[in-house]
């Protein structure tokens, strides 16, 4: 069973517009969330993260929103640029004190974002 | 600063052969992770180490897979004997986990493994 789901395999947007990538999770013990970006033939690169004590975290053009009650997070990219074209992975880990293996990241399967000039 | 370095970048070998993948983590990082990426299952954690000690190997698919970390700057993932279904991209990642709120993992560029 997939504990982290990215239901849109792909997304296409125009340069300058907003890109919204979505992620849903099922494990209520998750409380730290990350977004990674991946170009072909490269490893995933950390983009932005959010802890469950927040509902928003912003870094330049990138903002992550967390809705804990809905178990949903989203990544907003504004404005989108052609260089943002990549696969975006959502990842989650349980709380530090959950007793589990809290350093384990569970990844979604990714969303391919294409930003058209 | 050098990132996580993996070798080889590509490996093609025949079924039954031993395969060894190598990883050099970022200097000073005390956690090292091995992942496998396939179309069907996405990115899966295989095993991770803390201070060179294996902590959780529950993701290792079979006894044919083994991983070692003999020192803080080197780790290997070995498959013996290899099978076609082991074909995937294998990533190594490292992190510095100094606080209750985690630090991100930094990934290498992966090894693309093809077993014929």
GROMACS .gro file of C-alpha atoms in nm:
model
  233
    1UNK     CA    1   0.000   0.000   0.000
    2UNK     CA    2   0.126   0.342  -0.095
    3UNK     CA    3   0.158   0.564   0.208
    4UNK     CA    4   0.257   0.868   0.000
    5UNK     CA    5   0.065   0.927  -0.320
    6UNK     CA    6   0.120   1.167  -0.604
    7UNK     CA    7  -0.186   1.109  -0.816
    8UNK     CA    8  -0.080   1.316  -1.114
    9UNK     CA    9   0.198   1.145  -1.311
   10UNK     CA   10   0.249   1.458  -1.517
   11UNK     CA   11   0.168   1.829  -1.531
   12UNK     CA   12   0.223   2.081  -1.807
   13UNK     CA   13   0.217   2.459  -1.752
   14UNK     CA   14   0.314   2.772  -1.939
   15UNK     CA   15   0.620   2.971  -1.843
   16UNK     CA   16   0.534   3.243  -1.595
   17UNK     CA   17   0.223   3.070  -1.464
   18UNK     CA   18   0.181   2.886  -1.135
   19UNK     CA   19   0.263   2.515  -1.104
   20UNK     CA   20   0.080   2.325  -0.829
   21UNK     CA   21   0.198   1.976  -0.744
   22UNK     CA   22  -0.006   1.770  -0.502
   23UNK     CA   23   0.071   1.493  -0.257
   24UNK     CA   24  -0.148   1.288  -0.022
   25UNK     CA   25  -0.040   1.065   0.263
   26UNK     CA   26  -0.215   0.805   0.474
   27UNK     CA   27   0.016   0.750   0.770
   28UNK     CA   28  -0.088   0.980   1.056
   29UNK     CA   29   0.254   0.933   1.215
   30UNK     CA   30   0.420   1.131   0.935
   31UNK     CA   31   0.507   1.477   1.051
   32UNK     CA   32   0.799   1.591   0.839
   33UNK     CA   33   0.760   1.638   0.467
   34UNK     CA   34   1.003   1.716   0.188
   35UNK     CA   35   0.998   1.789  -0.182
   36UNK     CA   36   1.278   1.674  -0.410
   37UNK     CA   37   1.342   1.763  -0.773
   38UNK     CA   38   1.504   1.519  -1.012
   39UNK     CA   39   1.652   1.578  -1.355
   40UNK     CA   40   1.721   1.283  -1.590
   41UNK     CA   41   2.039   1.088  -1.511
   42UNK     CA   42   2.085   1.276  -1.183
   43UNK     CA   43   1.994   1.203  -0.824
   44UNK     CA   44   1.704   1.373  -0.646
   45UNK     CA   45   1.788   1.719  -0.513
   46UNK     CA   46   1.632   1.855  -0.197
   47UNK     CA   47   1.403   2.149  -0.266
   48UNK     CA   48   1.200   2.246   0.041
   49UNK     CA   49   1.059   2.090   0.356
   50UNK     CA   50   0.791   2.149   0.615
   51UNK     CA   51   0.732   2.029   0.966
   52UNK     CA   52   0.382   1.947   1.087
   53UNK     CA   53   0.393   2.236   1.333
   54UNK     CA   54   0.362   2.467   1.033
   55UNK     CA   55   0.108   2.495   0.754
   56UNK     CA   56   0.326   2.689   0.511
   57UNK     CA   57   0.693   2.724   0.426
   58UNK     CA   58   0.829   2.953   0.159
   59UNK     CA   59   1.165   2.969  -0.019
   60UNK     CA   60   1.184   3.208  -0.310
   61UNK     CA   61   0.955   3.090  -0.587
   62UNK     CA   62   0.870   2.771  -0.398
   63UNK     CA   63   0.603   2.738  -0.130
   64UNK     CA   64   0.485   2.421   0.038
   65UNK     CA   65   0.145   2.406   0.205
   66UNK     CA   66   0.043   2.140   0.455
   67UNK     CA   67  -0.312   2.048   0.549
   68UNK     CA   68  -0.278   1.793   0.830
   69UNK     CA   69  -0.649   1.728   0.870
   70UNK     CA   70  -0.673   1.636   0.503
   71UNK     CA   71  -0.333   1.464   0.502
   72UNK     CA   72  -0.245   1.669   0.198
   73UNK     CA   73   0.044   1.885   0.094
   74UNK     CA   74   0.114   2.085  -0.216
   75UNK     CA   75   0.410   2.256  -0.377
   76UNK     CA   76   0.352   2.588  -0.554
   77UNK     CA   77   0.605   2.725  -0.799
   78UNK     CA   78   0.551   3.088  -0.898
   79UNK     CA   79   0.644   3.193  -1.157
   80UNK     CA   80   0.727   2.869  -1.334
   81UNK     CA   81   1.038   2.862  -1.552
   82UNK     CA   82   1.149   2.616  -1.822
   83UNK     CA   83   1.439   2.511  -1.596
   84UNK     CA   84   1.183   2.385  -1.344
   85UNK     CA   85   1.095   2.102  -1.583
   86UNK     CA   86   1.180   1.788  -1.387
   87UNK     CA   87   1.026   1.507  -1.185
   88UNK     CA   88   0.912   1.622  -0.840
   89UNK     CA   89   0.898   1.376  -0.552
   90UNK     CA   90   0.709   1.421  -0.230
   91UNK     CA   91   0.856   1.241   0.073
   92UNK     CA   92   0.752   1.196   0.435
   93UNK     CA   93   0.898   1.068   0.759
   94UNK     CA   94   0.749   0.990   1.100
   95UNK     CA   95   0.804   1.200   1.407
   96UNK     CA   96   1.127   1.185   1.596
   97UNK     CA   97   0.958   1.034   1.898
   98UNK     CA   98   0.724   0.797   1.717
   99UNK     CA   99   0.934   0.501   1.817
  100UNK     CA  100   0.964   0.387   1.461
  101UNK     CA  101   1.253   0.414   1.226
  102UNK     CA  102   1.220   0.790   1.210
  103UNK     CA  103   1.498   0.847   0.962
  104UNK     CA  104   1.320   0.655   0.690
  105UNK     CA  105   1.177   0.863   0.409
  106UNK     CA  106   0.878   0.727   0.222
  107UNK     CA  107   0.858   0.867  -0.131
  108UNK     CA  108   0.573   0.918  -0.371
  109UNK     CA  109   0.620   0.801  -0.728
  110UNK     CA  110   0.675   1.151  -0.861
  111UNK     CA  111   0.511   1.403  -1.093
  112UNK     CA  112   0.677   1.505  -1.418
  113UNK     CA  113   0.647   1.882  -1.455
  114UNK     CA  114   0.694   2.033  -1.799
  115UNK     CA  115   0.712   2.412  -1.823
  116UNK     CA  116   0.659   2.528  -2.179
  117UNK     CA  117   0.829   2.850  -2.301
  118UNK     CA  118   3.205   2.074  -0.166
  119UNK     CA  119   3.185   1.729  -0.319
  120UNK     CA  120   2.848   1.564  -0.304
  121UNK     CA  121   2.768   1.197  -0.266
  122UNK     CA  122   2.976   1.001  -0.516
  123UNK     CA  123   2.858   0.671  -0.659
  124UNK     CA  124   3.038   0.429  -0.887
  125UNK     CA  125   3.000   0.290  -1.139
  126UNK     CA  126   2.739   0.511  -1.310
  127UNK     CA  127   2.631   0.225  -1.533
  128UNK     CA  128   2.672  -0.150  -1.491
  129UNK     CA  129   2.566  -0.417  -1.737
  130UNK     CA  130   2.628  -0.777  -1.643
  131UNK     CA  131   2.492  -1.123  -1.695
  132UNK     CA  132   2.258  -1.303  -1.464
  133UNK     CA  133   2.437  -1.491  -1.189
  134UNK     CA  134   2.731  -1.255  -1.167
  135UNK     CA  135   2.824  -1.065  -0.854
  136UNK     CA  136   2.759  -0.691  -0.863
  137UNK     CA  137   2.918  -0.437  -0.629
  138UNK     CA  138   2.797  -0.079  -0.610
  139UNK     CA  139   3.003   0.182  -0.430
  140UNK     CA  140   2.925   0.502  -0.245
  141UNK     CA  141   3.126   0.780  -0.086
  142UNK     CA  142   2.904   0.997   0.138
  143UNK     CA  143   2.948   1.366   0.205
  144UNK     CA  144   3.227   1.418   0.455
  145UNK     CA  145   3.094   1.460   0.807
  146UNK     CA  146   2.755   1.306   0.739
  147UNK     CA  147   2.671   1.035   0.989
  148UNK     CA  148   2.379   0.868   0.810
  149UNK     CA  149   2.401   0.674   0.484
  150UNK     CA  150   2.107   0.534   0.289
  151UNK     CA  151   2.075   0.295  -0.006
  152UNK     CA  152   1.767   0.325  -0.228
  153UNK     CA  153   1.643   0.144  -0.535
  154UNK     CA  154   1.425   0.307  -0.799
  155UNK     CA  155   1.205   0.108  -1.036
  156UNK     CA  156   0.909   0.203  -1.252
  157UNK     CA  157   0.677  -0.025  -1.057
  158UNK     CA  158   0.775   0.060  -0.701
  159UNK     CA  159   0.934   0.403  -0.726
  160UNK     CA  160   1.207   0.495  -0.476
  161UNK     CA  161   1.242   0.237  -0.201
  162UNK     CA  162   1.476   0.246   0.097
  163UNK     CA  163   1.683  -0.071   0.116
  164UNK     CA  164   1.904  -0.011   0.420
  165UNK     CA  165   2.053   0.270   0.622
  166UNK     CA  166   2.356   0.314   0.845
  167UNK     CA  167   2.431   0.543   1.137
  168UNK     CA  168   2.796   0.593   1.222
  169UNK     CA  169   2.886   0.294   0.999
  170UNK     CA  170   2.644   0.060   1.182
  171UNK     CA  171   2.345  -0.087   0.991
  172UNK     CA  172   2.030   0.033   1.166
  173UNK     CA  173   1.743  -0.089   0.949
  174UNK     CA  174   1.776  -0.340   0.666
  175UNK     CA  175   1.408  -0.427   0.644
  176UNK     CA  176   1.396  -0.300   0.286
  177UNK     CA  177   1.661  -0.538   0.156
  178UNK     CA  178   1.465  -0.763  -0.079
  179UNK     CA  179   1.650  -1.093  -0.036
  180UNK     CA  180   1.955  -1.252   0.113
  181UNK     CA  181   2.124  -1.202  -0.222
  182UNK     CA  182   2.158  -0.836  -0.123
  183UNK     CA  183   2.413  -0.724   0.133
  184UNK     CA  184   2.555  -0.386   0.234
  185UNK     CA  185   2.858  -0.283   0.432
  186UNK     CA  186   3.009   0.037   0.560
  187UNK     CA  187   3.365  -0.037   0.669
  188UNK     CA  188   3.440   0.330   0.746
  189UNK     CA  189   3.275   0.671   0.747
  190UNK     CA  190   3.371   0.747   0.387
  191UNK     CA  191   3.278   0.429   0.202
  192UNK     CA  192   2.988   0.189   0.161
  193UNK     CA  193   2.910  -0.097  -0.074
  194UNK     CA  194   2.591  -0.266  -0.185
  195UNK     CA  195   2.649  -0.615  -0.319
  196UNK     CA  196   2.416  -0.845  -0.512
  197UNK     CA  197   2.520  -1.209  -0.541
  198UNK     CA  198   2.398  -1.378  -0.753
  199UNK     CA  199   2.231  -1.108  -0.963
  200UNK     CA  200   1.900  -1.163  -1.143
  201UNK     CA  201   1.728  -0.969  -1.424
  202UNK     CA  202   1.465  -0.840  -1.180
  203UNK     CA  203   1.742  -0.657  -0.992
  204UNK     CA  204   1.773  -0.418  -1.287
  205UNK     CA  205   1.704  -0.069  -1.151
  206UNK     CA  206   1.871   0.257  -1.058
  207UNK     CA  207   2.039   0.237  -0.718
  208UNK     CA  208   2.091   0.558  -0.524
  209UNK     CA  209   2.305   0.630  -0.225
  210UNK     CA  210   2.224   0.926   0.002
  211UNK     CA  211   2.377   1.074   0.313
  212UNK     CA  212   2.261   1.317   0.578
  213UNK     CA  213   2.356   1.492   0.895
  214UNK     CA  214   2.081   1.431   1.146
  215UNK     CA  215   2.166   1.649   1.440
  216UNK     CA  216   1.826   1.761   1.559
  217UNK     CA  217   1.480   1.626   1.627
  218UNK     CA  218   1.359   1.797   1.311
  219UNK     CA  219   1.542   1.616   1.038
  220UNK     CA  220   1.798   1.730   0.790
  221UNK     CA  221   1.744   1.651   0.421
  222UNK     CA  222   1.914   1.358   0.260
  223UNK     CA  223   2.160   1.436  -0.019
  224UNK     CA  224   2.161   1.192  -0.309
  225UNK     CA  225   2.427   1.072  -0.545
  226UNK     CA  226   2.358   1.047  -0.918
  227UNK     CA  227   2.288   0.676  -0.897
  228UNK     CA  228   2.408   0.356  -1.061
  229UNK     CA  229   2.197   0.225  -1.347
  230UNK     CA  230   2.216  -0.153  -1.321
  231UNK     CA  231   2.111  -0.383  -1.603
  232UNK     CA  232   2.117  -0.760  -1.552
  233UNK     CA  233   2.088  -0.953  -1.877
   0.00000   0.00000   0.00000
